[in-house]
Amino acid sequence: MPAELPTHSQLSLKQARRVALAAQAFNGRQPPTTIKSSHVTQLIERLGVLQIDSVNALVRSHYLPLHSRLGNYPQKLLDQAAWSQGRQRKLFEYWGHEASLLPVSLYPLMRWRMQRASQGEGIYQQLAKFGREEQATIARVLQAVREQGALGAGRLSTRQERAGRWWDWSAEKLALEWLFAAGEVTVSGRRGFERLYDLPERVLPSSILNHPPISEADAQRGLMLRAITALGVGTEKDIRDYFRQDPAPAKVGLAELLEERAIEPVQVQGWKQPAYVLPGLKVPRKITASVLLSPFDSLIWERARTERLFDFHYRLEIYTPAHKRVYGYYVLPFLHHERIAARIDLRAERAAGRLAVHAVHEEEPRLDEEGMHALAVHLRQLADWLGLPDVLINCQRASAARLRVAFLAQGLGHL
């Protein structure tokens, strides 16, 4: 695609959007006809991180960003990259941007975070307190993992009552989570959505585990450089948020990257704070992607940046009482060309074999006919990928009526 260079260290808002979309692999190109494991791993290497979330209203959130960029790829390819044993293991679980899947190449850059966690820093207070006070339990659980291999918390727990939500964990679960944060165990696989923990040397490639130590300062800079690459353009806060870095070391790292000319400052139209880009930045002339986005997609997870880039105010309303929700329970933004043009409340109703569209909300200006047809096509594609024969448009809004017309006009199946 033809490209243009920004001038005078400035980007218009439209240019900034294009840079961000291209960096996040929304370049409008058709995905390969046959998706291979290499396509999946290369994409995740480019993004740097996939956020994991337990909500399964549609599909587990870490599967969706790949679908938005690759189309109907086999989910087993991500499973193999994340949880297979041996050479196929290309990803590992850790605290990247919240609970995340990351390329194994980033493991050495996360060692400093593991070392801090072992000292009770950078982790939840209750977990840090447990680490200080329950070393005997932690040692017992670690020995059980050594002896028995991959274990879930349920197999180790001695408690009789059923666990509640969040911090109502058994002592064994707390021990495993502390060991995980400290890097003494890692996630070997999953049973359903339950983590199975094992020793890193039995899970991860030896070349990664034996990588020469990287100082915390170098690791912080390395993560910031990866973040800028994945974001395309971002402020200091945008950049450090990508891997959840603390402000003080991030500011030092940013200054050093600027001094080394590994990054360049740029002013984005309408942004109060300076932004940063890689040297030799090229701005695509246009972006033509039309896709639904996971609420946890790295393009939009930093809500303030999303508002600055796309003039799109977005909040997930899962934990909002039903009568107070504005848009719905599990709402996916619809990216059409270079703007977020709508938001769709979706549910996979697996027992009924259908993808249910519970609400269609258009942004201003509203979708044109091409945009509405693109949304209909993407919904059909999503339903097929999820193995759902039907699409139900269960919304009485005028926008839903337009979507229904577009769906039927293209012969995309029963409604």
PDB file of C-alpha atoms in Angstrom, residues 203-355:
ATOM      1  CA  VAL A 203       7.319 -26.525  29.969  1.00  0.00           C
ATOM      2  CA  LEU A 204       9.407 -23.805  28.339  1.00  0.00           C
ATOM      3  CA  PRO A 205      12.279 -24.100  25.831  1.00  0.00           C
ATOM      4  CA  SER A 206      15.680 -24.427  27.502  1.00  0.00           C
ATOM      5  CA  SER A 207      17.080 -21.684  25.247  1.00  0.00           C
ATOM      6  CA  ILE A 208      14.614 -19.247  26.798  1.00  0.00           C
ATOM      7  CA  LEU A 209      15.184 -20.362  30.375  1.00  0.00           C
ATOM      8  CA  ASN A 210      18.968 -20.235  29.910  1.00  0.00           C
ATOM      9  CA  HIS A 211      18.942 -16.804  28.314  1.00  0.00           C
ATOM     10  CA  PRO A 212      21.590 -14.531  29.875  1.00  0.00           C
ATOM     11  CA  PRO A 213      20.101 -12.336  32.612  1.00  0.00           C
ATOM     12  CA  ILE A 214      18.751  -8.961  31.510  1.00  0.00           C
ATOM     13  CA  SER A 215      18.938  -6.069  33.938  1.00  0.00           C
ATOM     14  CA  GLU A 216      15.673  -4.555  35.054  1.00  0.00           C
ATOM     15  CA  ALA A 217      16.503  -1.271  33.314  1.00  0.00           C
ATOM     16  CA  ASP A 218      17.234  -3.022  30.024  1.00  0.00           C
ATOM     17  CA  ALA A 219      14.110  -5.149  30.363  1.00  0.00           C
ATOM     18  CA  GLN A 220      11.951  -2.088  31.035  1.00  0.00           C
ATOM     19  CA  ARG A 221      13.349  -0.405  27.921  1.00  0.00           C
ATOM     20  CA  GLY A 222      12.862  -3.565  25.901  1.00  0.00           C
ATOM     21  CA  LEU A 223       9.213  -3.786  26.901  1.00  0.00           C
ATOM     22  CA  MET A 224       8.629  -0.138  26.088  1.00  0.00           C
ATOM     23  CA  LEU A 225      10.165  -0.604  22.652  1.00  0.00           C
ATOM     24  CA  ARG A 226       7.919  -3.614  22.064  1.00  0.00           C
ATOM     25  CA  ALA A 227       4.940  -1.549  23.217  1.00  0.00           C
ATOM     26  CA  ILE A 228       5.704   1.338  20.854  1.00  0.00           C
ATOM     27  CA  THR A 229       6.113  -1.132  17.995  1.00  0.00           C
ATOM     28  CA  ALA A 230       2.716  -2.691  18.772  1.00  0.00           C
ATOM     29  CA  LEU A 231       0.936   0.630  19.312  1.00  0.00           C
ATOM     30  CA  GLY A 232       2.424   2.497  16.370  1.00  0.00           C
ATOM     31  CA  VAL A 233       1.984   5.798  18.196  1.00  0.00           C
ATOM     32  CA  GLY A 234       1.323   6.498  21.846  1.00  0.00           C
ATOM     33  CA  THR A 235       1.926   8.804  24.786  1.00  0.00           C
ATOM     34  CA  GLU A 236       4.184   7.823  27.676  1.00  0.00           C
ATOM     35  CA  LYS A 237       1.145   6.556  29.603  1.00  0.00           C
ATOM     36  CA  ASP A 238      -0.157   4.599  26.594  1.00  0.00           C
ATOM     37  CA  ILE A 239       3.231   2.943  26.167  1.00  0.00           C
ATOM     38  CA  ARG A 240       3.773   1.918  29.773  1.00  0.00           C
ATOM     39  CA  ASP A 241       0.192   0.690  30.094  1.00  0.00           C
ATOM     40  CA  TYR A 242       0.746  -1.887  27.345  1.00  0.00           C
ATOM     41  CA  PHE A 243       2.793  -4.102  29.662  1.00  0.00           C
ATOM     42  CA  ARG A 244       1.575  -2.466  32.869  1.00  0.00           C
ATOM     43  CA  GLN A 245       4.885  -0.770  33.722  1.00  0.00           C
ATOM     44  CA  ASP A 246       5.251   1.636  36.634  1.00  0.00           C
ATOM     45  CA  PRO A 247       5.539   5.377  35.872  1.00  0.00           C
ATOM     46  CA  ALA A 248       8.982   6.124  37.348  1.00  0.00           C
ATOM     47  CA  PRO A 249      11.074   3.444  35.560  1.00  0.00           C
ATOM     48  CA  ALA A 250       9.029   3.905  32.396  1.00  0.00           C
ATOM     49  CA  LYS A 251       9.853   7.613  32.246  1.00  0.00           C
ATOM     50  CA  VAL A 252      13.542   6.837  32.701  1.00  0.00           C
ATOM     51  CA  GLY A 253      13.385   4.166  29.999  1.00  0.00           C
ATOM     52  CA  LEU A 254      11.576   6.487  27.636  1.00  0.00           C
ATOM     53  CA  ALA A 255      14.191   9.200  28.106  1.00  0.00           C
ATOM     54  CA  GLU A 256      16.967   6.701  27.393  1.00  0.00           C
ATOM     55  CA  LEU A 257      15.229   5.432  24.244  1.00  0.00           C
ATOM     56  CA  LEU A 258      14.913   9.015  23.051  1.00  0.00           C
ATOM     57  CA  GLU A 259      18.585   9.688  23.768  1.00  0.00           C
ATOM     58  CA  GLU A 260      19.536   6.539  21.839  1.00  0.00           C
ATOM     59  CA  ARG A 261      17.226   7.671  19.011  1.00  0.00           C
ATOM     60  CA  ALA A 262      15.458   4.330  19.166  1.00  0.00           C
ATOM     61  CA  ILE A 263      12.193   6.315  19.196  1.00  0.00           C
ATOM     62  CA  GLU A 264      11.138   9.781  18.070  1.00  0.00           C
ATOM     63  CA  PRO A 265       8.729  12.333  19.566  1.00  0.00           C
ATOM     64  CA  VAL A 266       5.725  13.418  17.553  1.00  0.00           C
ATOM     65  CA  GLN A 267       2.795  15.728  18.180  1.00  0.00           C
ATOM     66  CA  VAL A 268      -0.632  14.288  17.400  1.00  0.00           C
ATOM     67  CA  GLN A 269      -3.458  16.669  16.511  1.00  0.00           C
ATOM     68  CA  GLY A 270      -5.667  17.266  19.546  1.00  0.00           C
ATOM     69  CA  TRP A 271      -3.495  15.347  22.015  1.00  0.00           C
ATOM     70  CA  LYS A 272      -2.324  17.286  25.053  1.00  0.00           C
ATOM     71  CA  GLN A 273       0.643  15.023  25.752  1.00  0.00           C
ATOM     72  CA  PRO A 274       3.540  14.347  23.366  1.00  0.00           C
ATOM     73  CA  ALA A 275       3.538  11.008  21.597  1.00  0.00           C
ATOM     74  CA  TYR A 276       6.272   8.701  20.372  1.00  0.00           C
ATOM     75  CA  VAL A 277       6.875   6.605  17.268  1.00  0.00           C
ATOM     76  CA  LEU A 278       9.614   4.463  15.760  1.00  0.00           C
ATOM     77  CA  PRO A 279      12.105   6.194  13.441  1.00  0.00           C
ATOM     78  CA  GLY A 280      11.255   6.163   9.752  1.00  0.00           C
ATOM     79  CA  LEU A 281       7.530   5.958  10.381  1.00  0.00           C
ATOM     80  CA  LYS A 282       5.344   5.370   7.332  1.00  0.00           C
ATOM     81  CA  VAL A 283       1.671   6.288   7.358  1.00  0.00           C
ATOM     82  CA  PRO A 284      -0.692   4.139   5.257  1.00  0.00           C
ATOM     83  CA  ARG A 285      -2.872   6.098   2.848  1.00  0.00           C
ATOM     84  CA  LYS A 286      -5.957   4.236   4.039  1.00  0.00           C
ATOM     85  CA  ILE A 287      -7.122   1.307   6.191  1.00  0.00           C
ATOM     86  CA  THR A 288     -10.082  -0.747   5.018  1.00  0.00           C
ATOM     87  CA  ALA A 289     -10.603  -3.360   7.751  1.00  0.00           C
ATOM     88  CA  SER A 290     -14.207  -4.086   8.827  1.00  0.00           C
ATOM     89  CA  VAL A 291     -14.193  -6.268  11.943  1.00  0.00           C
ATOM     90  CA  LEU A 292     -15.653  -6.706  15.413  1.00  0.00           C
ATOM     91  CA  LEU A 293     -13.222  -6.199  18.289  1.00  0.00           C
ATOM     92  CA  SER A 294     -12.916  -8.050  21.567  1.00  0.00           C
ATOM     93  CA  PRO A 295     -13.517  -5.785  24.586  1.00  0.00           C
ATOM     94  CA  PHE A 296      -9.979  -6.825  25.577  1.00  0.00           C
ATOM     95  CA  ASP A 297      -8.336  -6.215  22.204  1.00  0.00           C
ATOM     96  CA  SER A 298      -4.984  -4.448  22.519  1.00  0.00           C
ATOM     97  CA  LEU A 299      -6.157  -1.809  20.022  1.00  0.00           C
ATOM     98  CA  ILE A 300      -8.747  -0.496  22.485  1.00  0.00           C
ATOM     99  CA  TRP A 301      -7.973  -1.790  25.988  1.00  0.00           C
ATOM    100  CA  GLU A 302      -6.554   1.584  27.081  1.00  0.00           C
ATOM    101  CA  ARG A 303      -9.893   3.393  27.098  1.00  0.00           C
ATOM    102  CA  ALA A 304      -8.494   6.942  27.277  1.00  0.00           C
ATOM    103  CA  ARG A 305      -6.327   6.309  24.206  1.00  0.00           C
ATOM    104  CA  THR A 306      -9.317   4.792  22.414  1.00  0.00           C
ATOM    105  CA  GLU A 307     -11.264   7.979  23.061  1.00  0.00           C
ATOM    106  CA  ARG A 308      -8.382  10.171  21.846  1.00  0.00           C
ATOM    107  CA  LEU A 309      -7.821   8.098  18.714  1.00  0.00           C
ATOM    108  CA  PHE A 310     -11.360   7.247  17.676  1.00  0.00           C
ATOM    109  CA  ASP A 311     -13.592   9.679  19.586  1.00  0.00           C
ATOM    110  CA  PHE A 312     -15.190   6.546  21.023  1.00  0.00           C
ATOM    111  CA  HIS A 313     -16.155   6.325  24.710  1.00  0.00           C
ATOM    112  CA  TYR A 314     -16.177   2.652  25.662  1.00  0.00           C
ATOM    113  CA  ARG A 315     -16.773   0.864  28.944  1.00  0.00           C
ATOM    114  CA  LEU A 316     -17.574  -2.811  29.483  1.00  0.00           C
ATOM    115  CA  GLU A 317     -20.878  -3.175  31.336  1.00  0.00           C
ATOM    116  CA  ILE A 318     -20.622  -6.814  32.454  1.00  0.00           C
ATOM    117  CA  TYR A 319     -20.519  -5.821  36.122  1.00  0.00           C
ATOM    118  CA  THR A 320     -23.080  -3.027  35.746  1.00  0.00           C
ATOM    119  CA  PRO A 321     -26.573  -3.966  37.008  1.00  0.00           C
ATOM    120  CA  ALA A 322     -28.792  -4.848  34.038  1.00  0.00           C
ATOM    121  CA  HIS A 323     -31.162  -1.917  34.528  1.00  0.00           C
ATOM    122  CA  LYS A 324     -28.240   0.539  34.451  1.00  0.00           C
ATOM    123  CA  ARG A 325     -26.581  -0.740  31.278  1.00  0.00           C
ATOM    124  CA  VAL A 326     -26.541   1.644  28.342  1.00  0.00           C
ATOM    125  CA  TYR A 327     -25.412  -0.690  25.556  1.00  0.00           C
ATOM    126  CA  GLY A 328     -25.563  -4.260  26.869  1.00  0.00           C
ATOM    127  CA  TYR A 329     -23.763  -7.068  28.681  1.00  0.00           C
ATOM    128  CA  TYR A 330     -21.024  -8.091  26.225  1.00  0.00           C
ATOM    129  CA  VAL A 331     -20.619  -5.357  23.652  1.00  0.00           C
ATOM    130  CA  LEU A 332     -18.098  -5.549  20.806  1.00  0.00           C
ATOM    131  CA  PRO A 333     -17.014  -2.386  18.969  1.00  0.00           C
ATOM    132  CA  PHE A 334     -17.265  -2.593  15.173  1.00  0.00           C
ATOM    133  CA  LEU A 335     -14.242  -1.175  13.382  1.00  0.00           C
ATOM    134  CA  HIS A 336     -15.167  -0.088   9.873  1.00  0.00           C
ATOM    135  CA  HIS A 337     -12.338   1.301   7.776  1.00  0.00           C
ATOM    136  CA  GLU A 338     -10.744   3.943   9.988  1.00  0.00           C
ATOM    137  CA  ARG A 339     -13.335   4.519  12.684  1.00  0.00           C
ATOM    138  CA  ILE A 340     -15.231   2.604  15.321  1.00  0.00           C
ATOM    139  CA  ALA A 341     -18.648   2.940  13.778  1.00  0.00           C
ATOM    140  CA  ALA A 342     -20.954   0.800  15.923  1.00  0.00           C
ATOM    141  CA  ARG A 343     -21.171  -1.413  18.995  1.00  0.00           C
ATOM    142  CA  ILE A 344     -22.941  -4.766  19.016  1.00  0.00           C
ATOM    143  CA  ASP A 345     -24.197  -6.702  22.063  1.00  0.00           C
ATOM    144  CA  LEU A 346     -23.545 -10.352  21.180  1.00  0.00           C
ATOM    145  CA  ARG A 347     -24.053 -13.731  22.774  1.00  0.00           C
ATOM    146  CA  ALA A 348     -23.222 -17.248  21.621  1.00  0.00           C
ATOM    147  CA  GLU A 349     -26.363 -19.233  22.471  1.00  0.00           C
ATOM    148  CA  ARG A 350     -24.749 -22.607  22.003  1.00  0.00           C
ATOM    149  CA  ALA A 351     -27.665 -24.790  23.077  1.00  0.00           C
ATOM    150  CA  ALA A 352     -29.861 -23.105  20.454  1.00  0.00           C
ATOM    151  CA  GLY A 353     -27.093 -23.143  17.845  1.00  0.00           C
ATOM    152  CA  ARG A 354     -27.200 -19.427  17.153  1.00  0.00           C
ATOM    153  CA  LEU A 355     -25.335 -16.168  17.455  1.00  0.00           C
TER     154      LEU A 355
END
